[in-house]
Amino acid sequence: MTKSMNPTPADFASMFESSAAAGAMKEGQVIPATVLRIDNDSIVVDIGLKTEGRIDIKEFSLEDKQPAPGDIVDVYLDRIENALGEAVLSREKARREERWVKLERSFAKGEPVKGAISGRVKGGFTVDLGGVNAFLPGSQVDIRPVRDVGPLMGEVQPFAVLKLDRVRGNIVVSRRAILEESRAEQRAEIVSDMKEGDVRKGVVKNITDYGAFVDLGGIDGLLHVTDMSYKRINHPSQVVEVGQEVEVQIIKINPETQRISLGMKQLGSDPWDNISARYPSGARLKGTVTNITDYGAFVELEDGVEGLIHVSEMSWTKKNVHPGKILSTSQEVDVEVLDVDSDKRRISLGLKQTMDNPWDAFLAEHPVGSEIEGEVRGITEFGLFVGLGPDLDGMVHINDISWDKPGDQAIEAFTKGDTVKAKVLDVDVDKERISLGIKQLSGDPIEAAASSGDGGGIKRGSTVTCTVVEVTSGGLEVEFGTPAVKTFIRRSDLSRDRADQRPERFAVGDKVDAKVVTFDRASRRVSLSVKALEIAEEAEAVAQYGSADAGASLGDILGAALASSGTKAKAKAAPAAKGDAKSLDARGRLTAPHGTADDLKKIKGVGPAFEKKLQEAGIFHFWQIAALSDDQVSSLEEELAFQGRMERDDWKGQAEELMSEG
């Protein structure tokens, strides 16, 4: 007791060291322990401070050898002391902590770690990394999808650590990254022994829609569908199959991606060599339709050589029709070579060129000027479309329907399905157009009127007899000549006297004499005037029978003129004439004015200078100008150098108007 109550200095030093060691120990740490003994199911170890602990012997089953008394092992301190006064220790947790440290080092350095696939979980597999479980996604098992992972289960192999989170205990590994790295090294070595243009043998490993992958002995190359054959191929399976040994040529090597492009057709001769000489433009050939698209059809002329028939070159008459309604796949057709582009490897073909041009045939059968008959197939705002056969249409323009009606009115007389006759006006084979005319069947009434009669036809100043076809408030719709020329007489032109300018005085069918005031063949304009005729007749009567000295009224003069012509019509009253028409010379001139001279400047186009010239030439009155014949007008214009002014400004018509106002 005395001994225990009186410790020596050495005892104090030992107690201090033990207290310091105990203070350094913390739960949750890995500490060294000394094996004291091995019992039946546990191993007893000393962690210092004369504290013992027991570890289940199963936790040492993964050790290379079982520990012996006196060995020092690392253990994990769960608790310093339990209820029995023993430390709670774990070799398995110590090994796990040790493994985490190694994993962190490997992850930091980018080094692979060893492990074995131990089980399957959702989305992938679990991998045992020596006491620590990691997750292996399904996409990271191999370079290509693996259907059966059974052979890989339990096999210790390297894995790359993609993600490590010790706090959450989360580790993601990849077997694929290790394989790709190894494969890249192998590929680099294999690619270094290859060069473009080499011919190699390989085995088809996989076929896709766009080509086939060929194993060249450790590295795959792509044999694209366009490089399998010069002829058109719809799918690579038409040429190769999986497992087949093929001979290919290396077309291109990408040193960065180590991708290799292969070709089979390059081993044979190119059918496009000297293609222009074998298929000159204009040559007619036979071919087989291989493919039909929205824009045309491809025709095989020989193995590896195809040409395109564009949809516009398929038919002369079928426009906006899908090529599939004209041709079918595998159909043998006759074609004509239109163009060859050897650089772009294109041949343009024509199908319709091997058939008769229906426009040429139509022109041969129906030359310009001939008459045809057809059914109205369509009506548009610009004309009628007339059927000329099963595939041809001709067009009657809106201006070629009627001579005397505006086009928009004339077209209203037709309906779809009507049978019409027309004349062929023009056939444009290049533009594939046929122009027809309906009005041309009856001839142009204007031209007929201009050329009719012994006097060379109707012209300005002529007198015509019209038939009233319609009475309106604004005037009369009349027609004259054969074929009939229709025109309109305005209300103001129905009579010289305002009281008689009433359209209701006339009835449909009445005959009316009128003077042609305007006759323009180019513009197809014809203007008639009853008033102008009356004024002209009065002027002529004054010129022949009038005498200022006799003091006769214009009514008396006209009465004598009408009586001499056998006409019993009653002459109209008019203002007294101021002058003796008998004193006019053969050229319609006077030596001096009869009474007061008229103000000739009232005529549009006559100024003071022209008035002076007219008076010097013996023209003083309106009635003199109105009575001039066309020959006298021409003579006067030439004499006075008027250069056609009297004709252009219609001085005679203006003079008649001024006489009626007077």
XYZ file of C-alpha atoms in Angstrom:
662
model
C 0.000 0.000 0.000
C 2.834 2.261 0.905
C 4.327 1.508 -2.402
C 1.168 2.471 -4.316
C 0.646 5.507 -2.169
C 4.140 6.768 -2.753
C 4.867 6.558 -6.512
C 8.326 7.063 -7.693
C 9.351 9.738 -10.237
C 9.477 7.013 -12.921
C 5.891 6.149 -12.136
C 4.923 9.771 -12.581
C 6.687 9.908 -15.971
C 4.888 6.729 -17.125
C 1.560 8.056 -15.952
C 2.156 11.350 -17.816
C 3.030 9.592 -21.066
C -0.054 7.397 -20.773
C -2.216 10.435 -20.134
C -0.746 12.224 -23.199
C -1.256 9.145 -25.388
C -4.798 8.830 -24.173
C -5.416 12.479 -25.008
C -4.069 11.933 -28.541
C -6.491 9.070 -29.232
C -9.844 9.992 -30.722
C -12.737 7.884 -31.758
C -13.138 7.525 -35.558
C -9.389 7.275 -36.192
C -7.172 4.525 -37.538
C -4.543 3.615 -34.921
C -1.821 0.936 -34.643
C -2.535 -2.046 -32.370
C -0.397 -4.935 -31.118
C -1.745 -8.480 -31.412
C -1.711 -10.061 -27.954
C -3.323 -13.413 -28.653
C -5.693 -15.242 -30.953
C -8.783 -16.818 -29.449
C -11.227 -19.123 -31.222
C -13.331 -16.421 -32.921
C -11.475 -13.197 -32.225
C -8.104 -11.575 -32.085
C -7.175 -9.619 -28.961
C -5.074 -6.513 -29.520
C -3.530 -3.825 -27.327
C -3.961 -0.202 -28.408
C -1.910 1.199 -25.522
C -2.883 2.556 -22.116
C -3.133 -1.111 -21.192
C -6.451 -1.076 -23.054
C -7.401 -4.207 -24.947
C -9.926 -4.782 -27.658
C -11.384 -7.688 -29.551
C -11.746 -7.912 -33.356
C -13.779 -10.636 -35.096
C -11.379 -13.006 -36.833
C -13.579 -12.851 -39.989
C -12.448 -9.273 -40.580
C -8.959 -10.647 -41.307
C -10.197 -13.109 -43.954
C -9.203 -10.793 -46.802
C -5.620 -10.461 -45.462
C -2.817 -12.174 -47.344
C -1.877 -13.977 -44.054
C -3.361 -14.213 -40.600
C -1.707 -11.936 -37.972
C 0.360 -13.556 -35.190
C 0.912 -12.413 -31.570
C 3.274 -9.469 -31.511
C 2.287 -8.217 -35.011
C 1.186 -4.611 -35.344
C -1.973 -3.997 -37.381
C -3.974 -0.856 -38.146
C -7.442 -0.838 -36.614
C -10.333 1.596 -36.578
C -11.250 2.981 -33.116
C -15.025 3.063 -32.856
C -15.111 3.637 -29.083
C -12.320 3.939 -26.526
C -14.181 1.894 -23.917
C -17.422 -0.036 -23.795
C -19.341 -1.356 -20.819
C -16.802 -4.141 -20.306
C -13.971 -1.644 -20.289
C -12.718 -2.823 -23.653
C -12.044 -0.723 -26.756
C -14.420 -1.245 -29.720
C -12.196 -1.836 -32.770
C -12.650 -2.806 -36.479
C -10.090 -4.053 -38.951
C -12.569 -3.836 -41.864
C -13.289 -0.144 -41.250
C -9.561 0.523 -40.958
C -8.980 -1.176 -44.261
C -11.836 0.885 -45.790
C -10.366 4.132 -44.497
C -7.003 3.110 -45.840
C -8.613 2.348 -49.204
C -10.330 5.773 -49.332
C -6.973 7.464 -48.823
C -5.431 5.451 -51.669
C -8.438 6.157 -53.883
C -8.168 9.892 -53.263
C -4.508 9.777 -54.218
C -5.253 7.788 -57.401
C -8.112 10.136 -58.331
C -5.891 13.170 -57.837
C -3.183 11.652 -60.031
C -5.643 10.255 -62.629
C -4.376 6.715 -62.069
C -6.616 3.652 -62.590
C -7.686 1.515 -59.619
C -8.259 -2.219 -59.306
C -11.720 -3.611 -58.675
C -14.248 -6.271 -59.576
C -17.869 -6.012 -60.721
C -19.823 -7.449 -57.789
C -23.492 -6.854 -58.572
C -26.174 -5.242 -60.728
C -28.118 -2.133 -59.706
C -30.522 0.214 -61.513
C -28.705 1.950 -64.334
C -25.461 -0.017 -63.962
C -23.337 -2.197 -61.655
C -21.522 -2.114 -58.309
C -17.746 -2.498 -58.243
C -15.787 -3.605 -55.197
C -12.601 -1.537 -54.943
C -11.117 -3.498 -52.067
C -13.643 -2.721 -49.394
C -15.156 0.341 -50.968
C -18.151 0.031 -53.321
C -18.312 2.185 -56.453
C -20.966 2.690 -59.136
C -20.288 1.640 -62.760
C -22.883 3.150 -65.203
C -24.114 0.828 -67.942
C -22.743 3.136 -70.638
C -19.249 2.883 -69.118
C -18.913 -0.908 -69.197
C -17.510 -1.154 -72.729
C -16.890 0.868 -75.888
C -19.914 -0.748 -77.516
C -23.092 -1.917 -75.757
C -22.595 -5.249 -73.979
C -25.539 -7.627 -73.947
C -24.077 -10.131 -71.455
C -21.955 -8.916 -68.537
C -21.707 -12.368 -66.968
C -18.124 -13.071 -68.087
C -16.986 -9.788 -66.503
C -18.533 -10.426 -63.049
C -15.970 -10.980 -60.280
C -12.998 -10.429 -62.571
C -10.432 -8.053 -61.098
C -9.614 -5.404 -63.681
C -8.609 -1.734 -63.866
C -11.165 1.090 -63.683
C -10.857 4.841 -64.127
C -12.286 6.993 -61.313
C -14.669 9.541 -62.868
C -16.071 11.021 -59.644
C -15.184 10.736 -55.952
C -17.079 12.291 -53.011
C -15.838 10.917 -49.652
C -18.326 12.879 -47.581
C -21.264 11.296 -49.389
C -19.430 8.044 -49.993
C -20.043 8.352 -53.724
C -17.610 6.913 -56.309
C -18.269 6.590 -60.065
C -15.872 4.488 -62.137
C -15.509 3.594 -65.835
C -14.168 0.519 -67.564
C -14.795 2.087 -70.989
C -12.250 4.883 -70.386
C -9.524 2.304 -69.763
C -10.466 0.412 -72.946
C -10.561 3.576 -75.049
C -7.156 4.628 -73.819
C -5.741 1.237 -74.597
C -7.521 1.216 -77.934
C -6.207 4.676 -78.793
C -2.651 3.495 -78.207
C -3.217 0.461 -80.399
C -4.933 2.549 -83.099
C -2.097 5.067 -83.135
C 0.391 2.257 -83.619
C -1.687 0.626 -86.380
C -2.467 3.915 -88.147
C 1.205 4.804 -88.217
C 1.791 1.772 -90.472
C -0.953 2.828 -92.942
C -1.040 5.382 -95.711
C -3.686 6.625 -98.115
C -3.962 4.504 -101.241
C -3.045 1.225 -99.512
C -5.163 -1.797 -100.378
C -6.065 -3.928 -97.346
C -8.264 -6.869 -96.528
C -10.743 -6.647 -93.710
C -13.852 -8.185 -92.215
C -17.235 -6.471 -92.145
C -18.146 -6.030 -88.459
C -21.272 -3.908 -88.628
C -23.680 -2.502 -91.252
C -25.611 0.761 -90.930
C -27.873 2.730 -93.270
C -24.962 4.881 -94.385
C -22.237 2.253 -94.753
C -20.308 -0.619 -93.171
C -17.525 -0.801 -90.536
C -14.611 -2.986 -91.601
C -12.081 -4.422 -89.121
C -8.596 -3.929 -90.544
C -6.893 -5.837 -87.733
C -7.292 -3.882 -84.524
C -8.814 -0.790 -86.018
C -12.088 -0.153 -87.829
C -12.593 1.840 -91.004
C -15.822 3.175 -92.495
C -16.814 1.987 -95.943
C -19.436 4.579 -96.944
C -22.331 3.476 -99.128
C -21.307 5.946 -101.865
C -17.848 4.324 -102.037
C -19.092 0.745 -102.393
C -20.008 0.906 -106.068
C -20.310 3.355 -108.936
C -23.924 2.269 -109.424
C -26.773 3.468 -107.228
C -27.141 1.502 -103.959
C -30.177 1.892 -101.750
C -28.659 0.054 -98.758
C -25.146 -1.291 -97.961
C -26.596 -4.774 -97.387
C -27.020 -5.015 -101.172
C -23.218 -5.213 -101.497
C -21.752 -6.592 -98.232
C -22.829 -8.654 -95.227
C -21.563 -9.025 -91.649
C -18.572 -11.373 -91.416
C -17.692 -11.045 -95.100
C -14.024 -10.556 -95.978
C -13.607 -7.648 -98.365
C -10.746 -5.945 -100.147
C -10.764 -2.180 -99.698
C -8.600 0.813 -100.438
C -7.698 3.397 -97.816
C -9.127 6.685 -99.144
C -8.395 9.024 -96.252
C -6.797 8.932 -92.797
C -7.531 11.609 -90.217
C -4.465 11.696 -87.943
C -6.287 13.680 -85.232
C -9.369 11.496 -84.873
C -7.666 8.378 -86.314
C -10.705 7.785 -88.491
C -10.151 5.819 -91.650
C -12.318 6.131 -94.766
C -12.399 3.110 -97.066
C -13.585 2.472 -100.613
C -14.352 -0.535 -102.784
C -15.316 1.090 -106.067
C -11.906 2.751 -106.287
C -10.380 -0.670 -106.985
C -12.231 -0.843 -110.338
C -12.279 1.375 -113.420
C -14.376 4.542 -113.357
C -17.274 4.261 -115.849
C -17.372 8.086 -116.071
C -14.005 8.188 -117.839
C -14.458 9.468 -121.401
C -18.200 9.756 -120.746
C -18.731 12.679 -123.163
C -17.512 10.650 -126.116
C -19.714 7.672 -125.269
C -22.832 9.751 -124.625
C -22.818 12.791 -126.940
C -25.643 15.327 -126.796
C -28.544 14.294 -128.991
C -27.842 10.575 -128.748
C -30.890 8.378 -128.165
C -30.444 5.462 -125.766
C -32.332 2.895 -123.717
C -32.145 2.840 -119.946
C -33.848 1.538 -116.814
C -35.556 3.740 -114.244
C -33.799 3.172 -110.898
C -35.278 5.877 -108.687
C -38.135 8.400 -108.798
C -38.117 11.680 -106.862
C -40.324 14.762 -106.717
C -38.122 16.541 -109.253
C -37.553 13.757 -111.760
C -36.421 10.182 -112.385
C -32.944 8.589 -112.478
C -32.236 6.267 -115.389
C -29.340 3.795 -115.420
C -27.574 3.767 -118.774
C -24.898 1.256 -117.723
C -23.418 -0.023 -114.456
C -22.367 3.031 -112.481
C -23.722 5.592 -114.951
C -27.066 7.250 -114.309
C -28.762 10.251 -115.842
C -31.619 12.420 -114.605
C -34.827 13.079 -116.502
C -36.080 16.306 -114.974
C -39.828 16.519 -114.501
C -39.960 19.331 -117.083
C -38.440 17.009 -119.724
C -40.874 14.123 -119.260
C -43.933 15.198 -121.228
C -44.862 17.859 -123.758
C -48.290 18.402 -122.273
C -48.411 17.024 -118.709
C -47.281 19.889 -116.520
C -47.131 19.932 -112.706
C -47.536 16.152 -112.598
C -45.522 13.957 -110.222
C -42.931 11.862 -112.114
C -44.370 8.732 -110.489
C -47.527 9.179 -112.569
C -45.521 9.101 -115.797
C -42.784 6.538 -115.058
C -42.313 3.616 -112.681
C -39.234 2.008 -111.128
C -37.547 -0.715 -113.235
C -39.322 0.545 -116.378
C -37.237 0.509 -119.551
C -37.445 3.815 -121.411
C -36.055 5.545 -124.487
C -34.233 8.782 -123.657
C -32.255 11.474 -125.401
C -29.008 12.925 -124.033
C -29.468 16.658 -123.462
C -26.248 17.566 -121.638
C -23.202 15.843 -120.104
C -21.128 17.338 -117.267
C -18.228 14.954 -116.664
C -16.751 17.102 -113.871
C -19.947 17.034 -111.813
C -20.735 13.494 -113.040
C -24.167 14.511 -114.281
C -26.092 13.550 -117.403
C -29.310 15.374 -118.274
C -31.788 13.249 -120.178
C -35.048 13.962 -121.967
C -38.026 11.672 -122.363
C -40.373 13.938 -124.296
C -37.701 14.542 -126.953
C -38.153 10.942 -128.105
C -41.847 11.640 -128.803
C -43.536 13.805 -131.434
C -43.978 17.439 -130.437
C -47.775 17.970 -130.415
C -47.328 21.660 -131.286
C -45.372 20.753 -134.420
C -48.050 18.232 -135.333
C -50.816 20.759 -134.723
C -49.090 23.408 -136.845
C -48.642 20.930 -139.688
C -52.334 20.006 -139.586
C -53.702 23.476 -138.772
C -51.532 26.223 -140.283
C -51.954 29.841 -139.263
C -55.199 31.184 -140.715
C -57.082 27.902 -140.633
C -60.321 27.464 -138.702
C -60.780 25.052 -135.780
C -63.594 24.013 -133.489
C -63.229 23.118 -129.822
C -64.764 23.091 -126.381
C -64.244 25.910 -123.874
C -62.236 24.248 -121.101
C -61.536 27.297 -118.998
C -62.457 30.956 -118.639
C -60.087 33.471 -117.044
C -60.024 37.220 -116.756
C -57.737 37.432 -119.779
C -59.394 35.003 -122.174
C -60.829 31.604 -123.092
C -58.987 28.279 -123.190
C -60.265 26.064 -125.997
C -59.518 22.334 -126.145
C -57.767 21.278 -129.349
C -57.366 17.611 -128.515
C -56.728 15.392 -125.487
C -53.610 17.311 -124.401
C -53.593 20.657 -126.239
C -55.311 23.936 -125.447
C -55.426 27.162 -127.406
C -56.160 30.577 -125.954
C -58.543 33.212 -127.285
C -57.366 36.487 -125.797
C -60.014 38.785 -124.415
C -59.273 41.292 -127.206
C -59.802 38.658 -129.928
C -63.386 37.731 -129.033
C -65.413 40.574 -130.587
C -64.832 43.532 -132.906
C -67.470 45.795 -131.430
C -67.645 44.843 -127.738
C -65.066 45.376 -124.994
C -63.345 42.131 -124.008
C -64.794 41.997 -120.487
C -68.300 42.235 -121.957
C -67.693 39.850 -124.854
C -66.343 37.082 -122.599
C -69.573 37.050 -120.582
C -71.349 35.408 -123.512
C -69.363 32.158 -123.030
C -69.597 29.396 -120.434
C -67.424 26.386 -119.746
C -68.361 23.525 -122.050
C -69.477 25.702 -124.976
C -68.356 24.632 -128.439
C -66.791 27.515 -130.335
C -65.167 28.107 -133.681
C -61.991 30.145 -133.973
C -59.187 30.996 -136.337
C -55.553 30.003 -135.685
C -53.640 33.256 -135.264
C -50.221 31.969 -134.162
C -48.478 28.753 -133.075
C -45.319 29.275 -130.985
C -43.676 25.860 -130.796
C -40.822 27.004 -128.532
C -43.143 28.592 -125.957
C -45.786 25.885 -126.486
C -48.575 28.379 -127.136
C -51.446 28.450 -129.607
C -53.204 31.779 -130.106
C -56.764 31.740 -131.438
C -59.243 34.412 -132.462
C -63.037 34.331 -132.692
C -63.628 37.797 -134.102
C -61.234 37.117 -136.979
C -63.745 34.642 -138.421
C -66.044 37.492 -139.525
C -63.409 39.930 -140.720
C -62.731 43.412 -139.422
C -65.752 45.672 -140.118
C -63.524 48.754 -139.849
C -61.201 47.478 -142.579
C -64.180 46.404 -144.667
C -65.755 49.859 -144.336
C -62.465 51.556 -145.179
C -62.064 49.576 -148.406
C -65.698 49.311 -149.528
C -67.334 51.230 -152.380
C -66.055 52.698 -155.608
C -64.602 55.735 -153.891
C -62.075 53.746 -151.889
C -64.227 53.253 -148.769
C -65.512 55.327 -145.939
C -63.293 58.125 -144.652
C -63.597 61.323 -142.716
C -66.117 63.605 -144.373
C -68.060 60.754 -145.996
C -71.840 60.482 -145.614
C -73.239 57.137 -144.447
C -76.738 55.806 -143.909
C -77.062 54.250 -140.419
C -79.641 52.034 -138.793
C -80.669 52.821 -135.221
C -80.122 49.732 -133.016
C -80.642 51.345 -129.594
C -82.017 54.635 -128.284
C -80.579 56.024 -125.053
C -80.891 59.290 -123.201
C -77.384 60.259 -124.309
C -77.808 59.530 -127.998
C -78.229 56.750 -130.541
C -76.440 53.409 -130.950
C -76.227 52.891 -134.714
C -74.624 50.566 -137.220
C -73.665 50.838 -140.845
C -71.844 48.899 -143.522
C -71.379 45.155 -144.160
C -70.119 43.693 -141.908
C -71.783 46.141 -139.572
C -69.737 48.834 -137.851
C -71.302 49.929 -134.607
C -70.830 53.407 -133.181
C -72.622 56.020 -131.109
C -74.064 59.392 -132.150
C -74.114 61.778 -129.228
C -77.228 63.730 -128.383
C -75.551 67.023 -129.297
C -74.753 65.635 -132.766
C -78.353 64.603 -133.622
C -79.284 67.990 -135.105
C -78.024 71.468 -135.719
C -81.074 72.876 -133.910
C -81.106 72.315 -130.173
C -84.837 71.697 -130.226
C -84.315 68.661 -132.442
C -81.453 67.184 -130.388
C -83.831 64.662 -128.812
C -83.042 60.904 -129.097
C -86.691 60.040 -128.526
C -87.470 61.387 -132.003
C -85.927 58.210 -133.342
C -86.915 54.557 -133.038
C -85.003 51.298 -133.384
C -84.765 50.440 -137.059
C -84.895 54.055 -138.322
C -82.511 55.032 -141.080
C -80.381 58.116 -140.386
C -77.912 59.904 -142.649
C -74.821 61.216 -140.873
C -71.406 62.574 -141.681
C -68.213 60.711 -140.681
C -66.420 63.128 -138.378
C -63.670 60.745 -137.211
C -62.454 57.544 -138.863
C -59.277 56.188 -137.214
C -58.412 52.650 -138.291
C -55.584 52.323 -135.775
C -57.721 53.130 -132.738
C -60.865 51.678 -134.376
C -62.693 54.898 -133.648
C -65.616 56.042 -135.801
C -67.597 59.180 -134.913
C -70.775 60.229 -136.767
C -72.706 63.491 -136.638
C -76.091 64.409 -138.137
C -75.450 68.045 -137.236
C -72.178 68.107 -139.163
C -73.986 66.723 -142.212
C -76.671 69.419 -142.003
C -74.043 72.166 -141.704
C -72.086 70.779 -144.645
C -75.225 70.598 -146.794
C -76.130 74.193 -145.919
C -72.614 75.387 -146.733
C -72.743 73.599 -150.079
C -76.162 75.061 -150.830
C -74.928 78.559 -150.016
C -71.910 78.036 -152.231
C -74.052 76.943 -155.171
C -77.218 78.988 -154.881
C -76.677 81.825 -152.408
C -76.493 85.547 -153.400
C -76.245 88.383 -150.959
C -77.428 90.827 -153.607
C -80.628 88.862 -154.152
C -81.334 89.063 -150.417
C -82.480 85.418 -150.352
C -82.675 83.739 -146.970
C -80.788 80.517 -146.248
C -84.136 78.756 -146.164
C -84.841 79.928 -149.706
C -81.401 78.837 -150.829
C -81.780 75.369 -149.291
C -85.259 75.119 -150.752
C -83.902 75.718 -154.234
C -81.079 73.204 -153.633
C -83.448 70.545 -152.385
C -85.912 71.220 -155.200
C -83.166 70.853 -157.780
C -82.207 67.462 -156.296
C -85.829 66.267 -156.376
C -86.128 66.209 -152.594
C -89.466 67.254 -151.168
C -88.169 67.620 -147.637
C -88.837 70.913 -146.043
C -85.828 73.170 -145.661
C -85.005 74.425 -142.198
C -84.885 78.108 -141.388
C -81.443 79.611 -140.851
C -79.869 83.034 -140.443
C -79.439 85.051 -143.602
C -76.193 84.471 -145.445
C -73.948 87.459 -145.793
C -72.361 87.005 -149.149
C -72.844 85.910 -152.692
C -71.680 82.282 -153.087
C -71.819 82.684 -156.840
C -68.941 85.111 -156.676
C -66.598 82.352 -155.319
C -63.966 81.286 -157.759
C -63.135 77.641 -158.536
C -60.874 77.535 -155.529
C -63.591 78.840 -153.133
C -62.061 82.314 -152.785
C -63.472 85.870 -152.694
C -61.804 89.034 -153.799
C -63.335 90.858 -150.824
C -65.530 89.922 -147.835
C -69.301 89.876 -148.364
C -70.396 92.147 -145.589
C -68.444 91.936 -142.323
C -65.709 89.287 -142.356
C -65.953 86.508 -139.719
C -63.460 86.366 -136.879
C -61.455 83.398 -138.166
C -59.335 83.406 -134.994
C -62.238 81.637 -133.273
C -61.084 78.515 -135.075
C -58.654 76.617 -132.845
C -55.201 76.831 -134.358
C -55.825 80.092 -136.257
C -53.988 83.040 -134.828
C -53.625 86.617 -136.174
C -50.863 85.570 -138.585
C -52.867 82.658 -140.023
C -56.010 84.806 -140.247
C -54.071 87.385 -142.235
C -52.762 84.718 -144.603
C -56.275 83.323 -145.096
C -57.718 86.773 -145.856
C -54.868 87.469 -148.298
C -55.807 84.197 -149.999
C -59.484 85.251 -150.268
C -60.936 83.338 -147.260
C -63.057 85.661 -145.081
C -66.029 83.600 -143.802
C -66.670 80.384 -141.842
C -68.984 79.157 -144.583
C -66.151 79.443 -147.092
C -63.946 77.099 -145.034
C -66.834 74.675 -144.450
C -67.562 74.569 -148.189
C -63.947 73.739 -149.183
C -63.448 70.326 -150.742
C -60.603 68.042 -149.618
C -58.645 68.934 -152.753
C -59.154 72.653 -152.121
C -57.989 72.189 -148.488
C -54.836 70.393 -149.623
C -54.138 73.077 -152.215
C -54.658 75.877 -149.671
C -52.411 74.226 -147.061
C -49.639 73.769 -149.602
C -49.987 77.341 -150.862
C -49.941 78.899 -147.386
C -47.425 76.419 -145.930
C -49.858 75.333 -143.199
C -48.255 71.847 -143.268
C -51.460 69.916 -142.570
C -52.796 72.158 -139.792
C -56.247 72.454 -141.368
C -56.544 68.674 -141.522
C -55.157 67.985 -138.059
C -57.215 70.644 -136.248
C -60.317 69.961 -138.393
C -60.853 73.578 -139.417
C -63.822 72.556 -141.583
C -65.571 70.904 -138.649
C -64.846 73.874 -136.397
C -66.143 76.265 -139.072
C -69.399 74.287 -139.255
C -69.759 74.467 -135.468
C -69.173 78.237 -135.504
C -71.754 78.643 -138.305
C -74.359 76.821 -136.222
C -73.597 79.050 -133.240
C -73.983 82.109 -135.440
